[in-house]
Each structure stands twice: as structure tokens, then as C-alpha cells.
XYZ file of N, CA and C in Angstrom:
753
model
N 175.485 74.201 61.156
C 174.422 73.116 61.130
C 174.272 72.240 62.391
N 175.624 71.974 62.864
C 175.562 71.123 64.168
C 175.135 71.988 65.420
N 175.772 73.260 65.152
C 175.339 74.163 66.211
C 173.878 74.170 66.491
N 173.139 74.679 65.161
C 171.781 74.606 65.321
C 170.946 73.170 65.689
N 171.577 72.288 65.310
C 171.251 71.125 65.860
C 171.270 70.631 67.755
N 172.439 71.244 68.074
C 172.938 70.949 69.336
C 172.057 72.259 70.078
N 171.504 73.266 69.530
C 170.718 74.440 70.143
C 169.446 73.964 70.099
N 169.051 73.271 69.112
C 167.447 72.313 69.336
C 167.720 71.355 70.730
N 168.667 70.774 70.584
C 168.700 69.748 71.696
C 168.574 70.373 72.973
N 169.515 71.421 73.189
C 169.330 71.970 74.642
C 167.834 72.546 74.821
N 167.223 73.321 73.554
C 165.687 73.789 74.065
C 165.183 72.551 74.570
N 165.180 71.276 73.594
C 164.275 70.217 73.830
C 164.628 69.546 75.502
N 165.873 69.729 75.780
C 166.273 69.125 77.192
C 165.700 70.343 78.324
N 165.390 71.502 77.557
C 165.000 72.641 79.204
C 163.550 72.198 78.915
N 162.688 71.975 77.877
C 161.658 71.747 77.943
C 160.839 70.534 78.897
N 161.861 69.617 78.571
C 161.691 68.178 79.035
C 161.640 68.513 80.579
N 162.750 69.323 81.210
C 162.836 69.473 82.344
C 162.188 70.253 83.117
N 161.208 71.466 82.377
C 160.284 72.127 82.953
C 158.814 71.093 82.878
N 158.809 69.999 81.925
C 157.570 69.271 82.024
C 157.343 68.564 83.037
N 158.749 68.313 83.471
C 159.257 66.950 84.710
C 158.575 67.813 85.989
N 159.150 69.157 86.077
C 158.712 69.788 87.431
C 157.431 70.065 87.399
N 156.394 70.373 86.355
C 155.435 70.417 86.234
C 154.477 69.301 86.846
N 154.867 68.172 86.170
C 154.317 66.855 86.303
C 154.010 66.362 88.061
N 155.582 66.766 88.360
C 155.928 66.315 90.286
C 155.085 67.349 90.614
N 154.820 68.343 90.393
C 154.092 69.158 91.199
C 152.501 69.004 91.262
N 152.236 68.514 89.898
C 150.697 67.969 89.941
C 150.451 67.078 90.779
N 151.696 65.631 90.764
C 151.104 64.436 91.727
C 151.300 65.027 93.075
N 152.365 65.814 93.487
C 152.357 66.303 94.835
C 150.964 67.196 95.366
N 150.343 67.731 94.795
C 149.105 68.565 94.950
C 148.266 67.508 94.913
N 148.262 66.456 93.876
C 146.940 65.437 93.982
C 147.207 64.703 95.404
N 148.101 64.126 95.783
C 148.278 63.552 97.177
C 147.570 64.428 98.051
N 148.077 65.751 98.115
C 147.710 66.739 99.486
C 145.966 66.890 98.934
N 145.511 66.898 97.931
C 144.367 67.012 97.989
C 143.385 65.631 98.261
N 143.910 64.397 97.775
C 143.514 63.193 98.097
C 143.414 63.060 99.710
N 144.487 63.375 100.257
C 144.368 63.292 101.842
C 143.202 64.348 102.649
N 143.076 65.372 101.835
C 141.921 65.862 102.454
C 140.523 66.082 101.679
N 140.515 64.565 100.949
C 139.208 64.717 100.211
C 137.795 64.858 100.917
N 137.954 64.124 102.074
C 136.680 64.036 103.403
C 136.450 65.541 103.652
N 137.213 66.535 103.863
C 137.099 67.726 104.430
C 136.430 68.551 103.416
N 137.363 68.414 102.061
C 136.394 69.200 100.976
C 135.007 68.672 100.476
N 134.760 67.482 100.546
C 133.506 66.710 100.483
C 132.662 67.424 101.273
N 133.010 67.175 102.672
C 132.053 67.807 103.656
C 131.584 69.250 103.166
N 132.560 70.187 102.827
C 132.344 71.624 102.548
C 131.345 71.791 101.602
N 131.723 70.874 100.482
C 131.040 71.318 99.177
C 129.165 70.880 99.478
N 129.035 69.671 100.098
C 128.017 69.224 100.334
C 127.152 69.706 101.523
N 127.610 70.809 102.203
C 127.182 71.153 103.666
C 125.924 71.682 103.443
N 125.760 72.537 102.318
C 124.286 73.068 101.853
C 123.146 72.183 101.334
N 123.416 71.031 101.216
C 122.779 70.119 100.293
C 121.602 69.497 101.226
N 120.348 69.675 101.021
C 119.341 69.071 101.649
C 119.310 67.600 101.678
N 119.752 66.677 100.741
C 119.765 65.501 100.601
C 121.065 64.577 100.866
N 120.637 63.408 100.657
C 122.171 62.699 101.166
C 122.398 62.100 99.690
N 123.687 62.728 99.408
C 124.032 62.037 98.137
C 124.443 60.238 98.223
N 124.082 59.473 96.973
C 124.065 58.178 96.975
C 125.071 57.714 95.972
N 125.385 56.406 96.312
C 126.423 55.697 95.085
C 126.027 54.593 94.203
N 126.005 54.368 93.365
C 125.282 52.978 92.726
C 126.360 52.038 92.811
N 127.743 51.941 93.206
C 128.816 50.942 92.918
C 130.090 51.696 93.901
N 130.768 50.871 94.250
C 132.080 51.141 94.912
C 133.149 52.038 94.058
N 132.985 52.117 92.808
C 133.836 52.677 92.081
C 133.427 54.142 91.834
N 131.999 54.667 92.332
C 131.654 56.022 92.322
C 132.217 56.524 93.529
N 132.524 55.795 94.673
C 133.484 56.298 95.879
C 134.873 56.680 95.126
N 135.550 56.123 94.889
C 137.020 56.331 94.234
C 136.648 57.134 93.375
N 135.936 57.255 92.547
C 135.590 58.512 91.454
C 135.732 59.850 92.215
N 134.775 60.003 93.172
C 134.610 61.301 93.998
C 136.121 61.518 94.465
N 136.750 60.870 94.977
C 138.084 61.037 95.635
C 139.125 61.833 94.460
N 139.130 60.626 93.529
C 139.918 61.293 92.225
C 139.631 62.537 91.993
N 138.236 62.876 91.719
C 137.982 64.193 91.020
C 138.328 65.252 91.856
N 138.081 65.229 93.046
C 138.485 66.526 94.222
C 139.749 66.375 94.063
N 140.459 65.587 94.576
C 141.847 65.160 94.365
C 142.466 66.211 93.125
N 141.846 65.508 91.971
C 142.101 66.143 90.573
C 142.146 67.858 90.215
N 141.058 68.324 91.152
C 140.713 69.753 91.272
C 142.051 70.316 92.012
N 141.967 69.860 93.268
C 143.030 70.509 94.043
C 144.285 70.643 93.240
N 144.685 69.456 92.319
C 146.030 69.398 91.788
C 145.976 70.466 90.762
N 144.979 70.457 90.058
C 144.916 71.320 88.706
C 145.322 72.555 89.279
N 144.397 73.313 90.370
C 144.585 74.750 91.136
C 146.097 75.073 91.534
N 146.797 73.940 92.106
C 148.066 73.851 92.477
C 148.812 74.123 91.619
N 148.618 73.398 90.504
C 149.789 72.946 89.444
C 149.578 74.516 88.551
N 148.632 75.279 88.367
C 148.562 76.492 87.497
C 149.876 77.296 87.642
N 150.001 77.603 88.711
C 150.891 78.816 89.020
C 152.336 78.061 88.693
N 152.627 76.847 89.266
C 154.082 76.057 88.593
C 153.876 75.852 87.095
N 153.177 75.618 86.591
C 153.110 75.485 84.969
C 153.467 77.034 84.506
N 152.760 77.992 84.973
C 152.842 79.377 84.605
C 154.584 80.037 84.561
N 154.995 79.461 85.876
C 156.388 79.783 86.107
C 157.393 78.872 85.469
N 157.067 77.953 84.831
C 157.667 76.786 84.155
C 157.900 77.295 82.656
N 156.946 77.615 82.309
C 156.895 78.332 81.060
C 157.550 79.569 80.879
N 157.559 80.728 81.722
C 158.168 81.732 81.952
C 159.826 81.512 82.148
N 160.121 80.592 82.795
C 161.547 80.245 82.545
C 161.940 79.837 81.513
N 160.946 79.003 80.767
C 161.411 78.389 79.475
C 161.607 79.427 78.502
N 160.849 80.462 78.610
C 161.128 81.282 77.414
C 161.964 82.542 77.950
N 162.140 82.632 79.414
C 162.936 83.857 79.739
C 163.983 84.059 79.097
N 165.057 83.411 78.628
C 166.338 83.600 77.880
C 165.848 84.737 76.472
N 164.877 84.513 76.039
C 164.527 85.226 74.631
C 163.942 86.423 75.220
N 163.569 86.934 76.027
C 162.620 87.977 76.635
C 163.686 89.047 76.709
N 163.281 90.317 76.604
C 163.985 91.475 77.324
C 163.992 91.591 78.525
N 164.751 92.563 79.238
C 164.681 92.568 80.852
C 163.194 93.190 80.832
N 162.527 94.208 80.014
C 161.275 94.789 80.443
C 160.227 93.741 80.323
N 160.356 92.792 79.202
C 159.361 91.685 79.103
C 159.574 90.649 80.377
N 160.641 90.326 80.560
C 161.065 89.417 81.655
C 159.975 90.135 83.104
N 160.284 91.181 83.279
C 159.645 91.627 84.774
C 157.914 91.922 84.145
N 157.390 92.308 83.306
C 156.345 92.337 82.932
C 155.587 90.939 82.994
N 156.075 90.313 82.223
C 155.484 89.197 82.514
C 155.581 88.003 83.684
N 156.495 88.213 84.470
C 156.347 87.219 85.600
C 155.253 87.835 86.670
N 155.004 89.080 86.588
C 153.785 89.392 87.382
C 152.602 88.873 86.885
N 152.227 88.113 85.831
C 151.301 87.432 85.242
C 151.110 86.097 85.988
N 152.034 85.608 86.226
C 152.180 84.106 87.312
C 151.155 83.869 87.959
N 151.487 84.917 89.339
C 150.280 84.876 90.330
C 148.882 84.833 90.007
N 148.714 86.123 88.931
C 147.425 86.405 88.752
C 146.853 85.246 87.913
N 147.620 84.305 87.208
C 146.684 82.976 86.799
C 146.081 82.247 87.461
N 146.842 82.199 88.878
C 146.058 81.532 89.866
C 144.942 82.082 90.784
N 145.257 83.301 90.952
C 144.134 83.896 91.467
C 143.012 83.841 90.590
N 142.724 84.429 89.363
C 141.725 84.278 88.471
C 141.297 82.894 88.385
N 141.875 81.666 88.381
C 141.860 80.619 88.219
C 140.667 80.202 89.653
N 140.970 80.960 90.765
C 140.281 80.435 91.944
C 138.961 81.472 91.749
N 139.221 82.691 91.529
C 138.224 83.477 90.966
C 136.932 82.792 90.297
N 137.523 82.395 89.061
C 136.368 81.949 87.973
C 135.803 80.780 88.799
N 136.537 79.589 89.547
C 136.156 78.730 90.035
C 134.885 79.189 91.261
N 135.306 80.146 91.757
C 134.176 80.463 92.675
C 133.113 81.115 92.350
N 133.380 81.953 91.076
C 132.059 82.359 90.417
C 131.314 81.294 89.716
N 131.875 80.155 89.267
C 130.852 79.126 88.917
C 130.157 78.689 89.921
N 131.193 78.303 91.065
C 130.468 77.295 92.371
C 129.616 78.168 93.206
N 129.714 79.825 93.219
C 128.769 80.281 93.927
C 127.748 81.230 93.305
N 127.871 81.160 91.941
C 126.872 81.990 91.318
C 126.197 81.236 90.193
N 126.893 80.836 89.369
C 126.264 79.933 88.253
C 125.769 78.657 88.770
N 126.410 77.829 89.611
C 126.263 76.531 89.899
C 124.816 76.529 90.851
N 124.647 77.208 91.933
C 123.363 77.313 92.440
C 121.864 77.936 91.966
N 122.424 78.818 90.878
C 121.337 79.310 90.198
C 120.653 78.376 89.078
N 121.672 77.402 88.268
C 121.087 76.486 87.455
C 120.725 75.280 88.155
N 121.401 74.734 89.360
C 120.604 73.857 90.272
C 119.433 73.935 90.893
N 118.797 75.518 91.059
C 117.863 75.727 91.629
C 116.708 75.501 90.537
N 117.213 76.147 89.430
C 116.304 76.223 88.332
C 115.674 74.459 87.773
N 117.006 73.969 87.681
C 116.391 72.820 87.141
C 115.697 71.855 88.071
N 115.938 71.789 89.425
C 115.224 71.347 90.591
C 113.778 71.560 90.534
N 113.673 73.156 90.306
C 111.854 73.356 90.587
C 111.038 72.986 89.184
N 111.998 72.796 88.069
C 111.343 72.344 87.088
C 110.646 70.368 87.189
N 111.251 69.957 88.004
C 110.632 68.693 88.555
C 109.949 68.619 89.875
N 109.803 69.949 90.519
C 109.072 69.811 91.880
C 107.770 69.446 91.586
N 107.330 68.437 92.607
C 106.018 68.044 92.365
C 105.632 66.829 91.247
N 106.346 66.589 90.878
C 106.668 65.605 89.730
C 107.503 63.986 89.796
N 108.348 64.483 90.638
C 109.493 63.177 90.694
C 110.380 63.888 92.132
N 110.485 62.534 92.691
C 111.608 62.527 93.924
C 112.507 62.874 93.504
N 113.537 63.885 94.176
C 114.934 64.463 93.874
C 115.994 63.622 94.493
N 116.863 62.746 93.662
C 117.972 62.204 94.549
C 119.097 62.487 93.655
N 120.240 62.488 94.560
C 121.425 62.780 93.344
C 122.372 61.551 93.626
N 122.765 61.231 92.803
C 123.839 60.112 92.839
C 125.319 61.095 93.027
N 126.428 60.636 93.821
C 127.705 61.452 94.006
C 128.283 61.548 92.679
N 128.215 60.670 91.650
C 129.069 60.868 90.563
C 128.453 61.823 89.700
N 126.858 61.948 89.460
C 126.226 63.082 88.857
C 126.139 64.245 89.516
N 126.335 64.312 90.757
C 126.273 65.638 91.384
C 127.710 66.437 91.157
N 128.550 65.549 91.413
C 130.070 66.470 91.275
C 130.510 66.731 89.633
N 129.758 65.126 89.024
C 130.144 65.971 87.379
C 129.203 67.323 86.841
N 128.303 67.567 87.735
C 127.555 68.812 87.059
C 128.234 69.938 87.813
N 128.904 69.584 88.981
C 129.555 70.934 89.485
C 130.701 71.254 88.858
N 131.388 70.143 88.442
C 132.628 70.336 87.578
C 132.494 71.059 86.143
N 131.261 70.830 85.824
C 130.867 71.363 84.287
C 130.357 72.897 84.528
N 130.060 73.262 85.759
C 129.333 74.557 86.067
C 130.837 75.484 86.757
N 131.813 75.032 87.173
C 132.994 75.446 87.837
C 134.145 75.528 86.971
N 134.792 74.309 86.525
C 135.982 74.348 85.846
C 136.104 75.100 84.685
N 135.072 75.229 83.660
C 135.464 76.206 82.726
C 135.695 77.212 82.998
N 134.716 78.129 84.041
C 135.212 79.210 84.270
C 136.475 79.320 85.032
N 136.806 78.642 85.805
C 138.101 78.771 86.342
C 139.316 78.915 85.081
N 139.144 78.169 84.217
C 140.120 77.955 82.798
C 139.762 79.494 82.004
N 138.573 79.670 81.914
C 138.360 80.910 80.876
C 138.376 82.342 81.691
N 138.194 82.321 82.840
C 138.850 83.492 83.801
C 139.991 83.943 83.749
N 140.938 83.049 83.005
C 142.171 83.366 82.834
C 142.365 83.941 81.518
N 141.458 84.214 80.514
C 141.650 84.946 79.487
C 142.178 86.127 79.399
N 141.629 87.079 80.268
C 142.363 88.555 80.401
C 143.976 88.515 80.429
N 144.243 87.546 81.509
C 145.732 87.774 81.893
C 146.523 86.957 80.749
N 146.240 85.837 80.014
C 146.279 85.358 78.935
C 146.521 86.322 77.610
N 145.920 87.251 77.512
C 145.427 88.318 76.564
C 146.923 89.488 76.894
N 146.878 89.580 78.051
C 147.890 90.466 78.553
C 149.387 89.817 78.688
N 149.362 88.578 78.649
C 150.869 88.065 78.710
C 151.425 88.026 77.273
N 150.250 87.947 76.248
C 150.770 87.461 74.609
C 151.230 88.883 74.356
N 150.266 89.882 74.882
C 150.161 91.245 74.187
C 151.757 91.677 74.635
N 152.078 91.483 76.041
C 153.448 91.770 76.937
C 154.470 91.276 75.577
N 154.546 90.259 75.179
C 155.660 89.319 74.604
C 155.486 89.658 72.760
N 154.533 90.721 72.711
C 154.117 90.905 71.088
C 153.487 89.923 70.245
N 153.015 88.895 70.659
C 152.423 88.017 69.950
C 150.933 88.523 69.300
N 150.198 89.049 70.208
C 148.903 89.895 69.798
C 148.909 91.204 70.043
N 147.867 91.819 69.569
C 147.793 93.256 70.112
C 146.446 93.544 70.157
N 145.859 94.502 70.978
C 144.023 94.358 70.843
C 143.147 94.911 69.913
N 144.048 95.297 68.596
C 143.661 95.542 67.211
C 143.177 93.993 66.597
N 144.205 93.001 66.810
C 143.811 91.653 66.452
C 142.795 91.075 67.115
N 142.679 91.281 68.470
C 141.133 90.878 69.137
C 140.094 91.424 69.046
N 140.277 92.739 68.500
C 139.091 93.572 67.991
C 138.441 92.782 66.588
N 139.653 92.599 65.591
C 139.389 92.259 64.457
C 138.410 91.002 64.444
N 138.756 90.001 65.267
C 138.405 88.423 65.412
C 137.306 88.637 66.263
N 137.001 89.591 67.040
C 135.824 89.705 67.868
C 134.558 88.680 67.501
N 134.218 88.983 66.363
C 132.980 88.090 65.733
C 133.088 86.924 65.942
N 134.359 85.938 65.333
C 134.505 84.746 65.423
C 134.902 84.406 66.841
N 135.346 85.108 67.955
C 135.708 84.781 69.104
C 134.304 84.634 69.912
N 133.174 85.461 69.537
C 132.086 85.328 70.176
C 131.418 84.119 69.825
N 131.585 83.553 68.549
C 130.960 82.454 68.164
C 131.243 81.314 68.873
N 132.703 81.379 69.247
C 133.285 80.208 69.845
C 132.679 80.151 71.149
N 133.010 81.247 71.878
C 132.284 81.487 73.408
C 131.144 81.066 73.428
N 129.992 81.170 72.575
C 128.893 81.043 72.487
C 128.686 79.415 72.725
N 129.543 78.830 71.385
C 129.567 77.281 71.366
C 130.140 76.826 72.861
N 131.164 77.262 73.111
C 131.619 76.712 74.582
C 130.749 76.627 75.870
N 129.764 77.964 75.643
C 129.074 78.006 76.676
C 127.554 76.945 76.502
N 127.438 76.518 75.428
C 126.238 75.934 74.979
C 126.672 74.302 75.385
N 127.959 74.005 75.346
C 128.423 72.741 75.544
C 128.441 72.361 76.857
N 129.033 73.524 77.738
C 129.280 73.408 79.146
C 128.124 73.595 79.985
N 127.390 73.972 79.532
C 126.193 74.286 80.306
C 124.847 73.094 80.166
N 124.048 73.288 81.217
C 123.168 72.138 80.845
C 122.028 72.564 79.794
N 121.390 71.537 79.339
C 120.526 71.716 77.984
C 119.128 72.348 78.218
N 119.440 73.722 78.865
C 118.039 74.755 78.746
C 118.733 76.143 78.484
N 118.105 77.082 78.340
C 118.220 78.261 77.320
C 118.438 79.069 78.347
N 117.992 79.195 79.808
C 118.361 79.726 80.839
C 119.771 79.746 81.283
N 120.204 78.483 81.201
C 121.714 77.943 81.735
C 122.784 78.585 80.478
N 122.059 78.767 79.344
C 123.097 78.810 78.355
C 123.068 80.532 78.378
N 122.436 81.374 78.761
C 122.540 82.979 78.894
C 123.100 83.106 80.055
N 123.077 82.476 80.770
C 124.054 82.903 82.260
C 125.325 82.673 82.261
N 125.764 81.451 81.452
C 127.064 80.928 80.919
C 127.632 82.030 80.141
N 127.046 82.334 78.982
C 127.501 83.198 77.843
C 127.800 84.763 77.841
N 126.959 84.852 78.859
C 127.260 86.785 79.256
C 128.631 86.872 79.973
N 128.970 86.038 81.194
C 130.343 86.268 81.568
C 131.656 86.161 80.682
N 131.343 85.129 79.777
C 132.400 84.937 78.867
C 132.384 85.972 77.611
N 131.092 86.571 77.229
C 131.682 87.636 76.212
C 132.018 88.617 76.944
N 131.655 89.262 78.251
C 132.089 90.118 79.187
C 133.553 90.272 79.453
N 133.992 88.943 79.613
C 135.718 88.560 79.547
C 136.446 88.863 78.674
N 135.676 88.401 77.443
C 136.270 88.790 75.972
C 136.569 90.156 76.112
N 135.643 91.017 76.176
C 135.801 92.720 76.061
C 136.738 93.264 77.272
N 136.635 92.564 78.501
C 137.829 92.975 79.265
C 139.195 92.708 79.087
N 139.240 91.730 78.098
C 140.584 91.201 77.834
C 141.154 92.005 76.621
N 140.088 92.890 75.891
C 140.820 93.661 75.178
C 141.169 94.871 75.233
N 140.166 95.451 76.714
C 140.710 96.790 76.862
C 142.097 96.494 77.719
N 141.801 95.418 78.607
C 143.490 95.083 79.021
C 144.645 95.237 78.480
N 144.242 94.744 77.296
C 145.364 94.420 76.126
C 145.784 95.664 75.638
N 144.829 96.564 75.394
C 145.240 97.519 75.127
C 146.038 98.442 75.960
N 145.716 98.454 77.336
C 146.339 99.091 78.188
C 147.843 98.647 78.305
N 148.314 97.334 77.897
C 149.704 96.551 77.992
C 150.227 96.984 76.903
N 149.844 97.134 75.549
C 150.111 97.527 74.584
C 150.914 98.921 74.661
N 150.046 99.891 75.147
C 150.173 101.242 74.988
C 151.699 101.394 75.916
N 151.604 100.421 77.157
C 152.592 100.789 77.908
C 153.967 99.826 77.312
N 153.728 98.805 76.647
C 154.795 98.245 75.923
C 155.302 99.084 74.961
N 154.520 99.705 74.052
C 155.412 100.618 73.116
C 156.014 101.931 73.702
N 155.629 102.067 74.823
C 156.169 103.316 75.378
C 157.375 103.053 76.099
N 157.618 101.808 76.808
C 158.594 101.289 77.507
C 159.783 100.709 76.200
N 159.237 100.426 74.971
C 160.142 99.791 74.069
C 160.773 101.309 73.679
N 160.316 102.199 73.626
C 160.662 103.669 72.957
C 161.893 104.186 74.245
N 161.221 104.173 75.525
C 162.349 104.623 76.233
C 163.599 103.573 76.197
N 163.355 102.262 75.948
C 164.579 101.421 76.169
C 165.661 101.574 74.826
N 164.840 102.213 73.940
C 165.653 102.366 72.692
C 166.612 103.843 72.834
N 165.612 104.653 73.377
C 166.357 105.811 73.772
C 167.622 105.613 74.525
N 167.402 104.874 75.665
C 168.488 104.809 76.468
C 169.865 104.022 75.969
N 169.314 102.994 75.117
C 170.343 102.201 74.478
C 171.268 103.088 73.176
N 170.486 104.115 72.656
C 170.912 105.067 71.800
C 171.735 106.043 72.456
N 171.171 106.313 73.682
C 172.536 107.251 74.572
C 173.816 106.827 75.093
N 173.463 105.553 75.065
C 174.654 104.791 75.698
C 175.717 104.506 74.631
N 175.299 104.467 73.392
C 176.128 104.503 72.039
C 176.625 105.389 71.961
N 175.933 106.744 72.019
C 176.668 108.078 71.914
C 177.709 108.055 72.968
N 177.557 108.044 73.979
C 178.439 107.869 75.053
C 179.730 107.129 74.775
N 179.647 105.845 74.434
C 180.481 104.757 74.107
C 181.498 105.530 73.198
């Protein structure tokens, strides 16, 4: 009983250490982002025809914290993934360690790809559509607060959701899920993704469709990639068992 309690305490200490490293990384990237907020801001509004306005001093600091927060989030993702991998590493087989480690950089890459997809594809399409609705009826002015909130809604969810394929591959490699489970819950997953699309997109039908289709496509990609990983996992496990059996015969 005492050994089990000590083991739990060791695991909690290890988890606390991993969380501390992650938090330190987040604040380090946040400071870096805060330093370069002006450059990031100018790049984001470079193609904007109107000048953003603020309604109070607090809006200015809000923009600084928002942009620095996005930089911190993007930079912390690979650190968080690496810390999770190091935490579960002792419980993994050599094959699982090698395979799962390769997903750490992929998480960061897909997060950036998701942000780019939201910013360069979804954001300009939805913004143009909404602005055209009011053309000739009203003067278009954007506050910095509203404009950057809109960008966050159009980009951050895609940054997170674009990691769905890698997460599915990672969990499949650990044996937590398999492609057949993903296929079985497909209709429920579709419903959840549609709800997410409606929530994160502006309140118009076109925006809902533009956001929903990529998410459903990502889920299907996740299933197919999970199948590939699952087949390879079974093959490698069989080879590993045969190797272990051969070594026992030799001994």
C-alpha cells in the first residue's frame, strides 16, 4: 500500500514539474510576443483599407495581450506536447516512444497551418461577404477590439482543430483509440463539429458552411491516417513479439 502511495506521489511530482516547464515556456513566448506586438500588428493590418479605432485606453492594452497571447500559444504547443510525451514515456514501449515522438513537431506545424488557413482563406472570404452586405447602407469602421476578436474567431479554432489528425494518430499509436471506433462515432462527431462551426463562425449561413466543410474533411482524414497507423502498429507489435520469442528461445 505504501509503495502504491509513493508511486502516485512520484507521478504527481513529475506531472507538476512538466506543468511548471510548460507555464515557464508560455510566459517566455508571451514576453517575446509582447516585445514584437507592433511588428505583428502592422503585418496583420497591412491590407486593411481603413484605420482601426479604439474606444478607450484599455482597448490598446487588450490588443497587445491578445497578439502576445497568440504567439505564446503557438510557441507553447510543441513544448506542451514534448512535456506530455516525457511524462508518459516510461509507460511506452520502445516502438511507441519512437513513433509518438515524431508527432511533437507535427502538432506545431499543423497548428500554424490551421492558423494560416483561417487567416488567408476563411477570414478574408467571410469579412468580404459581411462588408458587402452593408455596402451603400452604412459607413464601415472597425474598432481594434472587434476586428481582432473577429480574427481570433476565424483563426484560432482552425489552429486547434487542424491538429485533430495528429491527435488521432498519436492516440492510435498508444492503443487508446482505433479507426473503427472513429468510424462508429462518425455521426456523433459530425454533429459536434457542426455545432462547433456554428458557434465559432459569424451568424450567417455562408460562414457556417465555409467553416463546417473543412472540419468534416479533417475528421475523415483523421480516420484514414488512424487506419495507416493502426496497421503499422499491429505489424510492428507482431514483429516485436516474434523478436522477443526468438530471444527467449536462444536464452
